[in-house]
Coordinates of C-alpha atoms and ligand atoms in Angstrom, one line a residue:
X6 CA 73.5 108.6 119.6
X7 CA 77.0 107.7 121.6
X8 CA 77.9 103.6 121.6
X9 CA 80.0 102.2 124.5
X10 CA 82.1 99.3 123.7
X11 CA 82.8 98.3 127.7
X12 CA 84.5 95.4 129.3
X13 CA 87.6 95.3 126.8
X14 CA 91.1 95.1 127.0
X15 CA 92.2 98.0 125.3
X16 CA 95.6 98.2 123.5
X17 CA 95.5 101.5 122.5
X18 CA 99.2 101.8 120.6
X19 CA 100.7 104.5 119.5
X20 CA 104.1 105.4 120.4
X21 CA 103.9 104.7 124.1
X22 CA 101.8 101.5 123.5
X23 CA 99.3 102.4 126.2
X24 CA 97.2 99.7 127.5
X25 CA 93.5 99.9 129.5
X26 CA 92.8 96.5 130.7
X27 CA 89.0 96.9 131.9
X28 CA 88.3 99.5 129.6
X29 CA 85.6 101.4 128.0
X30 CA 85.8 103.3 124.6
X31 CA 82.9 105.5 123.7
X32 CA 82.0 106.7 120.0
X33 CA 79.9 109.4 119.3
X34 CA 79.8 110.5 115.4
X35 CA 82.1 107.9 113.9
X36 CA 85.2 109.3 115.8
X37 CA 86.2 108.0 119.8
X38 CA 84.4 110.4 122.1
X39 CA 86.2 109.0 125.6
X40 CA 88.1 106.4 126.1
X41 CA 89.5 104.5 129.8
X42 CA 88.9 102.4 132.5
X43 CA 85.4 101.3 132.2
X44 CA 84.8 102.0 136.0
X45 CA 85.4 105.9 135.8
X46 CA 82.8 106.6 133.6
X47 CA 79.1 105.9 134.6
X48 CA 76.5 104.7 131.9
X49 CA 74.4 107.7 130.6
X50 CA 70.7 107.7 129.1
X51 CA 70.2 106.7 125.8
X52 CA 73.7 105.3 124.8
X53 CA 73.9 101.7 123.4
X54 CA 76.2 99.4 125.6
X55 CA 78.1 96.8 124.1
X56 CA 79.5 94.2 126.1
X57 CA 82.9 92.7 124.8
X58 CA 83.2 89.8 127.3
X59 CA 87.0 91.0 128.1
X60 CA 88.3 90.7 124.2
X61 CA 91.0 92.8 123.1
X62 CA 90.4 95.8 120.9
X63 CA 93.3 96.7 119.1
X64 CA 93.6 99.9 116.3
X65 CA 92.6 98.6 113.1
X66 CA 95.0 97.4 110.8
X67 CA 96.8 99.4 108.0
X68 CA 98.0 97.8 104.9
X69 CA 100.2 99.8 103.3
X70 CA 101.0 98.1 99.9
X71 CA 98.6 96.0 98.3
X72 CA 97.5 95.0 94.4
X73 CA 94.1 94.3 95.4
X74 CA 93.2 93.8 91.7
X75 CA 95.3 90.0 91.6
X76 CA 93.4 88.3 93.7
X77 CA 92.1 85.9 91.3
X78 CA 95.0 83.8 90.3
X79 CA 96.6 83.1 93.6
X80 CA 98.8 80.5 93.6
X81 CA 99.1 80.0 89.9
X82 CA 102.3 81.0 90.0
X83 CA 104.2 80.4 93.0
X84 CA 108.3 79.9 91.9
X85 CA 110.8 82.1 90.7
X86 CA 112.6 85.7 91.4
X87 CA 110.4 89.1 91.2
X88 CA 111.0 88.6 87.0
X89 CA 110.5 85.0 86.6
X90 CA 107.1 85.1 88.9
X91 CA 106.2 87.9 87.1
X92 CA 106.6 86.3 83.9
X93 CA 105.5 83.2 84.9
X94 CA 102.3 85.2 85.6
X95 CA 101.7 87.5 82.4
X96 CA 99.3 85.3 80.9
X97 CA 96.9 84.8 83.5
X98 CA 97.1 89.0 84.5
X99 CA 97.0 90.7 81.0
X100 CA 94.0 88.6 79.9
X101 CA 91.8 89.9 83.3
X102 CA 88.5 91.7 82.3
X103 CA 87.3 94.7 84.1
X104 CA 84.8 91.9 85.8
X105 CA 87.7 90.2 86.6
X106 CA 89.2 93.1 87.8
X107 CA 86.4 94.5 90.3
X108 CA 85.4 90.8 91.4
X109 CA 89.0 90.5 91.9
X110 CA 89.3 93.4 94.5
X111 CA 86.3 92.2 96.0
X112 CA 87.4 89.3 96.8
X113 CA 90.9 91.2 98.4
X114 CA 88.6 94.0 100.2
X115 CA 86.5 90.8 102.1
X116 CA 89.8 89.4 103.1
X117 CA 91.4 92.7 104.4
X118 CA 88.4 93.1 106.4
X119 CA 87.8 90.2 107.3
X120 CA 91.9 89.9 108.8
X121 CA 91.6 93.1 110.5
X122 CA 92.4 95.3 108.0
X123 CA 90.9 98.9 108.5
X124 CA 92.6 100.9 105.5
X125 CA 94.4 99.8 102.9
X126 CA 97.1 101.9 99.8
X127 CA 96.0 100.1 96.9
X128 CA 97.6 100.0 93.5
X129 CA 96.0 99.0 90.5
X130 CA 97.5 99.2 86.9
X131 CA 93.8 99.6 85.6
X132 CA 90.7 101.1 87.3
X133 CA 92.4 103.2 89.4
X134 CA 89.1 103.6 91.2
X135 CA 87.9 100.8 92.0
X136 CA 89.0 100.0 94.9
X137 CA 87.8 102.7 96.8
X138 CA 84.7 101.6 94.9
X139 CA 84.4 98.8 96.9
X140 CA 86.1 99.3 100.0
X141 CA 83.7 102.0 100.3
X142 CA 80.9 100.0 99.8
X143 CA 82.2 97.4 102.8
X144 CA 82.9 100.3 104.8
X145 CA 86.8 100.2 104.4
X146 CA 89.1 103.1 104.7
X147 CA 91.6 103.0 101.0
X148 CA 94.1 104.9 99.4
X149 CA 93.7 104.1 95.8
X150 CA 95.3 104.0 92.7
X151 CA 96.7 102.9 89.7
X152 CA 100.9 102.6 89.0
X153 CA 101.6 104.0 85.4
X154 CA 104.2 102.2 83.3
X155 CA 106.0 103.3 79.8
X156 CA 104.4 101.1 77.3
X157 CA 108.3 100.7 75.5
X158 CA 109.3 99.2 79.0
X159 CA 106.6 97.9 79.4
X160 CA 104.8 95.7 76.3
X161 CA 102.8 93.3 77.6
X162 CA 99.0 95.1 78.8
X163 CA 97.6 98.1 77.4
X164 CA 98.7 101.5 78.4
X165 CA 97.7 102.9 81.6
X166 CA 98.5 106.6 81.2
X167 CA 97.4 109.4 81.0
X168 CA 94.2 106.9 81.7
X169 CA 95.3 106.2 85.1
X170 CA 95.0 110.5 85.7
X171 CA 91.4 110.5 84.2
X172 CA 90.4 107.5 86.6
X173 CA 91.8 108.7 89.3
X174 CA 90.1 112.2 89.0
X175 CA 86.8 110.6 88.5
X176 CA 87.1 108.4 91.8
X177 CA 87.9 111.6 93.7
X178 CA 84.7 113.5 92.1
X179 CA 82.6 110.4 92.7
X180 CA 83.7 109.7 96.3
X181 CA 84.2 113.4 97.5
X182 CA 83.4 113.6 101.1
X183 CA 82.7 109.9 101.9
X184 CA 85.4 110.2 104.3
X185 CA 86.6 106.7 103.1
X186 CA 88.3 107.1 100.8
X187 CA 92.1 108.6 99.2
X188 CA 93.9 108.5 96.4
X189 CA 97.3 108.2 95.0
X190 CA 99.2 108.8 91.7
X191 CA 102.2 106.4 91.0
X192 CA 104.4 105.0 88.9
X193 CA 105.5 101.1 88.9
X194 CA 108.6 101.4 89.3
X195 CA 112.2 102.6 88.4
X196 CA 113.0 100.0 85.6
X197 CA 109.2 99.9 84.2
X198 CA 109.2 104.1 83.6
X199 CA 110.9 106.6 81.8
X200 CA 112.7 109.7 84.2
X201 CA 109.8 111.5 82.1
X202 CA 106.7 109.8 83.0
X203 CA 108.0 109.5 86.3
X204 CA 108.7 113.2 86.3
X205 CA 105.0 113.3 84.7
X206 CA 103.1 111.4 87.4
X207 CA 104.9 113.0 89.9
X208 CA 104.5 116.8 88.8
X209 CA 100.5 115.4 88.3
X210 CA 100.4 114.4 91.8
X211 CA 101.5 117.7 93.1
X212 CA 98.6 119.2 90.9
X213 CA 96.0 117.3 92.5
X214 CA 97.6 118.0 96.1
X215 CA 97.8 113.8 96.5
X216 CA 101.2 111.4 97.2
X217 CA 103.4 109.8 94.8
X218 CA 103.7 106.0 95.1
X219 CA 106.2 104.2 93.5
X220 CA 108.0 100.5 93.6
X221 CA 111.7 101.2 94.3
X222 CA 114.7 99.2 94.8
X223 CA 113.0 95.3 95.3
X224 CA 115.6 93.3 93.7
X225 CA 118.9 93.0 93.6
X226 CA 118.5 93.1 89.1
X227 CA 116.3 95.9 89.6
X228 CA 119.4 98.1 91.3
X229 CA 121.7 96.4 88.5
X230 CA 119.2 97.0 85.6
X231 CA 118.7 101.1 86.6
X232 CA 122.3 101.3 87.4
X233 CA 123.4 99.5 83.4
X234 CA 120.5 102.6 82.1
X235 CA 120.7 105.6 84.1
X236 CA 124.0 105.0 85.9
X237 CA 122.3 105.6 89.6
X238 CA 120.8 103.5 91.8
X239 CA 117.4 103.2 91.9
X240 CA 116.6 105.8 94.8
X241 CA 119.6 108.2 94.0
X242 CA 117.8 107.7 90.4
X243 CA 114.4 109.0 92.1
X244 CA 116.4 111.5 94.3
X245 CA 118.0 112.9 90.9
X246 CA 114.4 112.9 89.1
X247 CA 113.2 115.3 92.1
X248 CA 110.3 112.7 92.8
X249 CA 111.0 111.5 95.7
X250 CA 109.2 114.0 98.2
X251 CA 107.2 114.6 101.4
X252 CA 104.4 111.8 101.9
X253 CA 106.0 109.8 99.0
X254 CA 105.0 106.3 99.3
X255 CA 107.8 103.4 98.1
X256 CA 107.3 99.9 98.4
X257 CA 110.3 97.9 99.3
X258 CA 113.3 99.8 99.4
X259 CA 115.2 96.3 100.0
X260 CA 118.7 97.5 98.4
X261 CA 119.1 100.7 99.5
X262 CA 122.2 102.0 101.0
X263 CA 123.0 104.0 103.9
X264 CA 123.1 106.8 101.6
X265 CA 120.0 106.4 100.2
X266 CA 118.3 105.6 103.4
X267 CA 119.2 109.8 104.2
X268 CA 118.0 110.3 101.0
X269 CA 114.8 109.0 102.0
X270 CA 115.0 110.6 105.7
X271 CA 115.7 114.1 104.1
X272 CA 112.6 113.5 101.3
X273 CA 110.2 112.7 103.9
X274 CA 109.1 110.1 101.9
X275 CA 107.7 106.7 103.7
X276 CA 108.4 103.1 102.9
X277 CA 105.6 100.4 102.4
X278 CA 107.8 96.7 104.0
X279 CA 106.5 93.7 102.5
X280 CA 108.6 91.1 104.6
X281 CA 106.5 88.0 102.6
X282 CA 106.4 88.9 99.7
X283 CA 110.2 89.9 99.5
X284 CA 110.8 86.5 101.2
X285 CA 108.2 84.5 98.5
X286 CA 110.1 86.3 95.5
X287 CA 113.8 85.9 96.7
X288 CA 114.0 89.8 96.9
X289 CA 115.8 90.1 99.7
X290 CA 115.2 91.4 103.3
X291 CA 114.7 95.4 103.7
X292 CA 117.0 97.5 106.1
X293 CA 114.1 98.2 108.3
X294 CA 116.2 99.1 111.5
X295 CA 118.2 101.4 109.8
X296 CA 115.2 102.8 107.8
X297 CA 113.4 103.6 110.9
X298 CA 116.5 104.8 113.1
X299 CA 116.9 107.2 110.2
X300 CA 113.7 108.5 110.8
X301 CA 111.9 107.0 107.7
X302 CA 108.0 105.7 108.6
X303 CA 107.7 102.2 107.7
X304 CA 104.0 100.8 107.4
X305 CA 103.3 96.9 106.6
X306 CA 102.4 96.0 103.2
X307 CA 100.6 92.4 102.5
X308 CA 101.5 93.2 98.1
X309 CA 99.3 91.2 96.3
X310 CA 98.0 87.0 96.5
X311 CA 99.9 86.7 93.7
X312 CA 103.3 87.1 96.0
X313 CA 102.1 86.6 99.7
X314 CA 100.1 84.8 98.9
X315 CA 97.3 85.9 101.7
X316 CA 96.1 89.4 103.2
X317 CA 96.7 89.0 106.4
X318 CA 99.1 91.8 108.6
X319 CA 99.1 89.6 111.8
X320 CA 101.4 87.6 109.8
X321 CA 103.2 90.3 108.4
X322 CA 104.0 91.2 111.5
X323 CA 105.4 88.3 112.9
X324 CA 107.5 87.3 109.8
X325 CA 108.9 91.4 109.8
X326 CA 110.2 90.1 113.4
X327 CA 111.7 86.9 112.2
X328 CA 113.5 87.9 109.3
X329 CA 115.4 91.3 110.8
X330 CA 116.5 88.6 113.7
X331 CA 117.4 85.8 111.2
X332 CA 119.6 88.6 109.0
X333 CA 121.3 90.0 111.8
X334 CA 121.3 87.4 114.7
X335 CA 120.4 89.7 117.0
X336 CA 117.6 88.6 119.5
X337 CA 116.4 92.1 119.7
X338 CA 117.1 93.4 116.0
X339 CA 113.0 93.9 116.2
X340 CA 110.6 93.7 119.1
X341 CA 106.7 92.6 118.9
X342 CA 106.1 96.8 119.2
X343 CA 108.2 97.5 116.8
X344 CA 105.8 95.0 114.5
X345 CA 102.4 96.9 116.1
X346 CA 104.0 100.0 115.3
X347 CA 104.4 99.4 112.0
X348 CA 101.1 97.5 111.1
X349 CA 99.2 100.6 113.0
X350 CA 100.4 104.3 113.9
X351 CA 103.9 104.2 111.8
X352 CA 101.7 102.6 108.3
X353 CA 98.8 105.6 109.0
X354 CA 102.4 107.6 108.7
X355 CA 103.2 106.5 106.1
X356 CA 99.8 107.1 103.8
X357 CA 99.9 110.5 105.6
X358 CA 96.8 109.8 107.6
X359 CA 98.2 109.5 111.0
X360 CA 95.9 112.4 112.5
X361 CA 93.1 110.2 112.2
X362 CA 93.8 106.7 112.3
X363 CA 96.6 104.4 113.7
X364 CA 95.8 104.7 117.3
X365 CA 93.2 104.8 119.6
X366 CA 92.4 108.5 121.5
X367 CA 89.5 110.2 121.9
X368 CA 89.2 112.8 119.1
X369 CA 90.9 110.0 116.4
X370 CA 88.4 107.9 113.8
X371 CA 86.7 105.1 115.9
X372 CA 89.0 102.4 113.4
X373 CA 89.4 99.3 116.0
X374 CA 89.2 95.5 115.4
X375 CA 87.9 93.2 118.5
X376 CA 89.6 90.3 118.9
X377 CA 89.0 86.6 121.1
X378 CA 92.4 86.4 122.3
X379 CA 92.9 84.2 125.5
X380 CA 95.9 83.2 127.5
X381 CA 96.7 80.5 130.0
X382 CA 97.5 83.2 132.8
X383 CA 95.4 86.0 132.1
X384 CA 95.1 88.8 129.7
X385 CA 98.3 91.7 130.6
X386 CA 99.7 94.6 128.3
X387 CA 102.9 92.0 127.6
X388 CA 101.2 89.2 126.9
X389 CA 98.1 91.2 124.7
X390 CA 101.3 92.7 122.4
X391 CA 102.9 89.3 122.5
X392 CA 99.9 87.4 121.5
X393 CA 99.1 90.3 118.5
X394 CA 102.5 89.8 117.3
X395 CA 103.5 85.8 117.4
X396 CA 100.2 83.7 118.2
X397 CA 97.4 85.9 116.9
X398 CA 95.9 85.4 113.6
X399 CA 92.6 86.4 111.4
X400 CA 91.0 83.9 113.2
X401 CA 90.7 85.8 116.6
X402 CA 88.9 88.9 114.3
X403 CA 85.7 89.0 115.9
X404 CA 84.7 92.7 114.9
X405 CA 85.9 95.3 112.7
X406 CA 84.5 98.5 113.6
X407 CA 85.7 101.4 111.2
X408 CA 84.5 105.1 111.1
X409 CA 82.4 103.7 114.2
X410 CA 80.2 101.6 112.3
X411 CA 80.5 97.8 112.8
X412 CA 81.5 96.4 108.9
X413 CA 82.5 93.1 110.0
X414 CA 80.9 91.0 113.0
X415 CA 81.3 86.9 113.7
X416 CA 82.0 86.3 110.0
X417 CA 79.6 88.6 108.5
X418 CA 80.3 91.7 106.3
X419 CA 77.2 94.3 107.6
X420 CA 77.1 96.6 104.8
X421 CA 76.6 94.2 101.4
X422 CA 75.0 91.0 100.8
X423 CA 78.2 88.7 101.2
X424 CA 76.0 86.0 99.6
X425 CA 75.3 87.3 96.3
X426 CA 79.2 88.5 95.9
X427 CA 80.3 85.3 96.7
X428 CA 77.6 83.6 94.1
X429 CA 78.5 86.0 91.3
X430 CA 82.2 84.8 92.0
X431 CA 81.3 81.3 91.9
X432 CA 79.0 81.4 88.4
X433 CA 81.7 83.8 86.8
X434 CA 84.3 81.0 87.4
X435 CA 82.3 77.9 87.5
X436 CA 82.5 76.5 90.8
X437 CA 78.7 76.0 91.2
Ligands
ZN520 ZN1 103.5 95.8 94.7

């Protein structure tokens, strides 16, 4: 049975940012069967109408970083560079249980959704799984997986490989064909991993036919502590390892040269821009421009509560914008489509997913978020992108439709009893 979303104003993105003010999108089998102006297309028997009042339905959201299993000690530790937080931080992290663990991703999942999120690349260090576990279960599209580190580099937590392999595999067997739900092998980074796990994981990955996600170049003592050991910087050091690749996922890439950036370009890999969290930690602000000229897909990654310190890509957005105009002083360095770009079609590039989510055209997974934007002098394609970009926020989420089934409506999750999450979270940490 078809479903008509009618009366909305449709930004559709995509490259050409196509907009259908008055529009009509039809979803037949989880996918968009027709989409455009509501007044070309006459109702047909049978099919449920849905009225949106003239909101805005924009793709759905895609979160291209994220560590959805820290959600539980956000702002515990809110000071410091990428190694001071961190450490700051290693006491509350390497005593989490795997309770704390899967009520901590949860807890992230709810948020995503609930912010507009549609599909989200999730690292882990343990339970490489469970995120698809849940986001599945809330009806979320995930790429999952856990980040392997070399114990000697490492100390502090338990090893996570070869476990992170077994995990993964099982995730994949138990959630074959849900159409939800991806996976990942990666490493944590440059300076956490040996050039032979790194080689391992990455050899692994082509096995299994899945991408390699990594942490690369973040800080400016990460480029100086792979540069003191291997005497590369950390993406010629990737380059030089052969695991950089097509569909290679890397968060960051804040201190990367023009060099590397073709690197990059030539590998085919992708690049996951956390523009809070690099700003929280002192990190630094990415090359995005250049990245991008270059030909490099860069998606919009929220990282993890711990460094953001919410889940929220409307903000991501925005702050992306700010910070390339504040580091170069150029009014135009980034425009509000270069910020939808990036939090839809170019992130769906970047998780290699881009033939079915990103945009919205008939054929492509019916993935859209509805949202109660108004404006002073009516509703245009200018001021619909503006208002995504600079004055939009999770509180305009109305609906979050994803695979064509409503998951999230007027505060309320559809597929799992919100309540009884939310209770088991309060009596696990006390806050009856
Ligand atoms: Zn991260």
């Amino acid at each position: 049975m078809s479903t008509v979303f009618t009366n909305a104003f449709i930004y559709a993105g995509g490259p050409a940012h196509r907009c259908i003010p008055d529009g009509a999108i039809v979803i037949d089998a989880g996918r968009i069967a027709w989409m455009g102006p509501a007044a070309s297309r006459a109702p047909q028997a049978g099919e449920v109408v849905r009225d949106l009042g003239g909101k805005v339905v924009m793709p759905g959201m895609i979160n291209t970083h994220a560590h959805g299993g820290l959600s539980l000690h956000r702002g515990c530790g809110d000071e410091g560079d990428l190694f001071e937080w961190a450490a700051s931080l290693a006491p509350f992290t390497s005593t989490m249980t795997d309770e704390d663990n899967l009520l901590s991703t949860w807890m992230a999942v709810m948020e995503m959704v609930a912010h507009g999120i549609t599909a989200a690349c999730d690292c882990a260090r343990y339970g490489a799984g469970l995120f698809s576990q849940v986001a599945s279960t809330v009806g979320m599209r995930s790429v999952s997986g856990a980040l392997a580190n070399s114990p000697e580099l490492r100390p502090n937590g338990k090893p996570n490989w070869p476990s992170a392999l077994e995990e993964t595999k099982d995730a994949m067997a138990a959630r074959a064909g849900d159409g939800l739900s991806r996976f990942f092998l990666g490493a944590h980074s440059p300076y956490n991993c040996t050039p032979a796990l790194l080689v391992e994981v990455k050899q692994a990955a082509d096995d299994l036919g899945l991408p390699f996600a990594i942490h690369a170049a973040e800080s400016r003592k990460e480029v100086q502590i792979v540069l003191e050991r291997h005497g590369r910087r950390p993406i010629e050091h990737l380059h030089a390892l052969g695991v950089l690749g097509e569909g290679a996922i890397l968060a960051h890439c804040v201190w990367v040269q023009p060099h590397e950036i073709a690197m990059l370009a030539e590998a085919g890999a992708g690049v996951a821009h956390n523009p809070v969290s690099n700003g929280k930690l002192a990190s630094g602000i990415a090359p995005i421009r250049d990245l991008r000229a270059a030909g490099v897909p860069v998606g919009l990654g929220t990282d993890s509560t711990l460094s953001n310190n919410s889940l929220n890509l409307f903000q991501e957005m925005k702050v992306a914008v700010l910070l390339q105009r504040t580091a170069s002083l150029d009014g135009f360095a980034l425009k509000a489509t270069d910020a939808l770009a990036m939090g839809t079609h170019e992130g769906a590039r970047v998780l290699g997913w881009d033939d079915e989510i990103g945009t919205l055209e008939p054929g492509k997974a019916a993935d859209f978020v509805v949202l109660d934007i108004d404006h002073p002098l009516g509703l245009t394609p200018g001021r619909v992108m503006s208002d995504i970009v600079y004055a939009a926020g999770p509180q305009h989420v109305r609906e979050v439709v994803i695979a064509g089934r409503t998951v999230f409506r007027d505060g309320r999750f559809t597929q799992f009893d919100q309540d009884e999450i939310r209770a088991r979270i309060k009596t696990r940490y006390g806050r009856n």
